Amino acid sequence: MSKILVCGLVNMETTVKVKSFPLEYIPIDYNFFGVNSYPAGVGLNLSLAFSSLSDEVKLLSMVGDDSAGEMVKSVLTKNNVSIDYLCDSGNTAQSVVLYDDSGRRRIFCDLKDFQQKSFDEELFEKAAQDCDTLCLCNINFSRNLLKLGKSMGKRIACDVHTLSDIDDEYNFDYMNSADILFLSNENIVDREDVFLNLLKDKFRSEIIVIGMGKKGSLMYVRADEKIYHCDAVYNDNVVNTVGAGDALFSSFVHFYTKGIDPYLSLMYASAFASYKISFDGAAKGFLSTDELLDFYKNLDK
């Protein structure tokens, strides 16, 4: 069993299925079974995925002393994720996700005042001491932990999500610290190869992965000086693609931390992410390790 630390956002997420984008204005739309609310956020998504894969997870985040915060704590406890490292922030963050049948989405995210806060370093050091990998999400309250994690000699994994410039000021610290770096191709479509080469030359990450949705993923492995393309696992029952990138990232980190080679780790992760998008809600649809290996074994490869 690996020990994984996650520092990232948790929030209350409401998903709303829409017919298409752009939205036509109407005063009310009776959207039966198309509106759902559930605790989510990148930090929570990763933590539930790691827990489902049987890792020991420590989640460092900020929640409010409100009903949303209580729901977050309840979900974490039910999924064997420690709530000992959650700090009271006054208010719990909220998000609304509009999505259509094609997988397109529009996210409205209210981070409250989290971007002006830093996580408690003493609490972080206590939590990180015996962890194998630190997943530090690119929310401002984890930024101060990057150098501290490096000074402790820990492997750091970061997902910077959408990126269009390797000199992106907000994400630079995360890219510069990450041993494992993930991002989406959403803002670099048709120039993924060029962007990956720029990243590998500028930063020293041992693994860099660009998730490309239906086109699969592209990975650079520094130890082999090799760029590898992994096909996506076909899913004919896509319900909601929100959280697919988190699923890919968490499952890769799970297997790579266990010592599985990066190529097989990414293939397993692709299967994990494919299965997950058959479920509505970013924090739902995670397989156990045994279920994933069985699912992968029965794929048409």
mmCIF file with all atom_site columns, C-alpha atoms in Angstrom, residues 8-13 37-41 43-45 47-48 59-83 85-87 89 91-94 114 283:
data_model
loop_
_atom_site.group_PDB
_atom_site.id
_atom_site.type_symbol
_atom_site.label_atom_id
_atom_site.label_alt_id
_atom_site.label_comp_id
_atom_site.label_asym_id
_atom_site.label_entity_id
_atom_site.label_seq_id
_atom_site.pdbx_PDB_ins_code
_atom_site.Cartn_x
_atom_site.Cartn_y
_atom_site.Cartn_z
_atom_site.occupancy
_atom_site.B_iso_or_equiv
_atom_site.pdbx_formal_charge
_atom_site.auth_seq_id
_atom_site.auth_comp_id
_atom_site.auth_asym_id
_atom_site.auth_atom_id
_atom_site.pdbx_PDB_model_num
ATOM 1  C CA . GLY A 1 8   ? -5.866  20.557 -3.422 1.00 0.00 ? 8   GLY A CA 1
ATOM 2  C CA . LEU A 1 9   ? -9.304  22.074 -3.663 1.00 0.00 ? 9   LEU A CA 1
ATOM 3  C CA . VAL A 1 10  ? -12.470 20.478 -2.335 1.00 0.00 ? 10  VAL A CA 1
ATOM 4  C CA . ASN A 1 11  ? -15.817 22.035 -3.165 1.00 0.00 ? 11  ASN A CA 1
ATOM 5  C CA . MET A 1 12  ? -19.514 21.380 -3.560 1.00 0.00 ? 12  MET A CA 1
ATOM 6  C CA . GLU A 1 13  ? -20.168 20.700 -7.251 1.00 0.00 ? 13  GLU A CA 1
ATOM 7  C CA . SER A 1 37  ? -24.930 18.091 -6.396 1.00 0.00 ? 37  SER A CA 1
ATOM 8  C CA . TYR A 1 38  ? -22.029 16.245 -4.823 1.00 0.00 ? 38  TYR A CA 1
ATOM 9  C CA . PRO A 1 39  ? -18.737 17.065 -3.044 1.00 0.00 ? 39  PRO A CA 1
ATOM 10 C CA . ALA A 1 40  ? -15.935 17.285 -5.598 1.00 0.00 ? 40  ALA A CA 1
ATOM 11 C CA . GLY A 1 41  ? -12.912 19.432 -6.463 1.00 0.00 ? 41  GLY A CA 1
ATOM 12 C CA . GLY A 1 43  ? -8.257  17.406 -4.244 1.00 0.00 ? 43  GLY A CA 1
ATOM 13 C CA . LEU A 1 44  ? -11.292 15.311 -3.388 1.00 0.00 ? 44  LEU A CA 1
ATOM 14 C CA . ASN A 1 45  ? -11.399 13.640 -6.823 1.00 0.00 ? 45  ASN A CA 1
ATOM 15 C CA . SER A 1 47  ? -8.214  11.372 -2.944 1.00 0.00 ? 47  SER A CA 1
ATOM 16 C CA . LEU A 1 48  ? -11.242 9.195  -3.730 1.00 0.00 ? 48  LEU A CA 1
ATOM 17 C CA . LEU A 1 59  ? -5.891  15.087 1.991  1.00 0.00 ? 59  LEU A CA 1
ATOM 18 C CA . LEU A 1 60  ? -4.762  18.607 2.839  1.00 0.00 ? 60  LEU A CA 1
ATOM 19 C CA . SER A 1 61  ? -7.385  21.191 2.002  1.00 0.00 ? 61  SER A CA 1
ATOM 20 C CA . MET A 1 62  ? -9.657  23.963 3.252  1.00 0.00 ? 62  MET A CA 1
ATOM 21 C CA . VAL A 1 63  ? -13.363 23.621 3.987  1.00 0.00 ? 63  VAL A CA 1
ATOM 22 C CA . GLY A 1 64  ? -15.929 25.784 5.723  1.00 0.00 ? 64  GLY A CA 1
ATOM 23 C CA . ASP A 1 65  ? -17.872 25.173 8.899  1.00 0.00 ? 65  ASP A CA 1
ATOM 24 C CA . ASP A 1 66  ? -21.057 24.905 6.831  1.00 0.00 ? 66  ASP A CA 1
ATOM 25 C CA . SER A 1 67  ? -23.374 22.235 5.410  1.00 0.00 ? 67  SER A CA 1
ATOM 26 C CA . ALA A 1 68  ? -21.216 21.808 2.313  1.00 0.00 ? 68  ALA A CA 1
ATOM 27 C CA . GLY A 1 69  ? -18.151 21.255 4.487  1.00 0.00 ? 69  GLY A CA 1
ATOM 28 C CA . GLU A 1 70  ? -19.980 18.626 6.529  1.00 0.00 ? 70  GLU A CA 1
ATOM 29 C CA . MET A 1 71  ? -20.958 16.796 3.324  1.00 0.00 ? 71  MET A CA 1
ATOM 30 C CA . VAL A 1 72  ? -17.326 16.855 2.167  1.00 0.00 ? 72  VAL A CA 1
ATOM 31 C CA . LYS A 1 73  ? -16.131 15.371 5.461  1.00 0.00 ? 73  LYS A CA 1
ATOM 32 C CA . SER A 1 74  ? -18.844 12.704 5.365  1.00 0.00 ? 74  SER A CA 1
ATOM 33 C CA . VAL A 1 75  ? -17.892 11.577 1.852  1.00 0.00 ? 75  VAL A CA 1
ATOM 34 C CA . LEU A 1 76  ? -14.190 11.462 2.709  1.00 0.00 ? 76  LEU A CA 1
ATOM 35 C CA . THR A 1 77  ? -14.776 9.450  5.874  1.00 0.00 ? 77  THR A CA 1
ATOM 36 C CA . LYS A 1 78  ? -16.980 6.940  4.039  1.00 0.00 ? 78  LYS A CA 1
ATOM 37 C CA . ASN A 1 79  ? -14.187 6.485  1.495  1.00 0.00 ? 79  ASN A CA 1
ATOM 38 C CA . ASN A 1 80  ? -11.402 5.956  4.040  1.00 0.00 ? 80  ASN A CA 1
ATOM 39 C CA . VAL A 1 81  ? -9.720  9.317  3.460  1.00 0.00 ? 81  VAL A CA 1
ATOM 40 C CA . SER A 1 82  ? -8.401  11.021 6.593  1.00 0.00 ? 82  SER A CA 1
ATOM 41 C CA . ILE A 1 83  ? -9.985  14.384 7.469  1.00 0.00 ? 83  ILE A CA 1
ATOM 42 C CA . TYR A 1 85  ? -5.586  17.646 7.677  1.00 0.00 ? 85  TYR A CA 1
ATOM 43 C CA . LEU A 1 86  ? -8.591  19.755 6.654  1.00 0.00 ? 86  LEU A CA 1
ATOM 44 C CA . CYS A 1 87  ? -8.337  23.383 7.771  1.00 0.00 ? 87  CYS A CA 1
ATOM 45 C CA . SER A 1 89  ? -11.625 28.275 5.882  1.00 0.00 ? 89  SER A CA 1
ATOM 46 C CA . ASN A 1 91  ? -16.660 28.910 3.642  1.00 0.00 ? 91  ASN A CA 1
ATOM 47 C CA . THR A 1 92  ? -16.593 25.860 1.374  1.00 0.00 ? 92  THR A CA 1
ATOM 48 C CA . ALA A 1 93  ? -15.877 26.521 -2.308 1.00 0.00 ? 93  ALA A CA 1
ATOM 49 C CA . GLN A 1 94  ? -18.675 25.937 -4.847 1.00 0.00 ? 94  GLN A CA 1
ATOM 50 C CA . PHE A 1 114 ? -8.610  30.426 -1.156 1.00 0.00 ? 114 PHE A CA 1
ATOM 51 C CA . ALA A 1 283 ? -15.877 12.196 -7.932 1.00 0.00 ? 283 ALA A CA 1
#
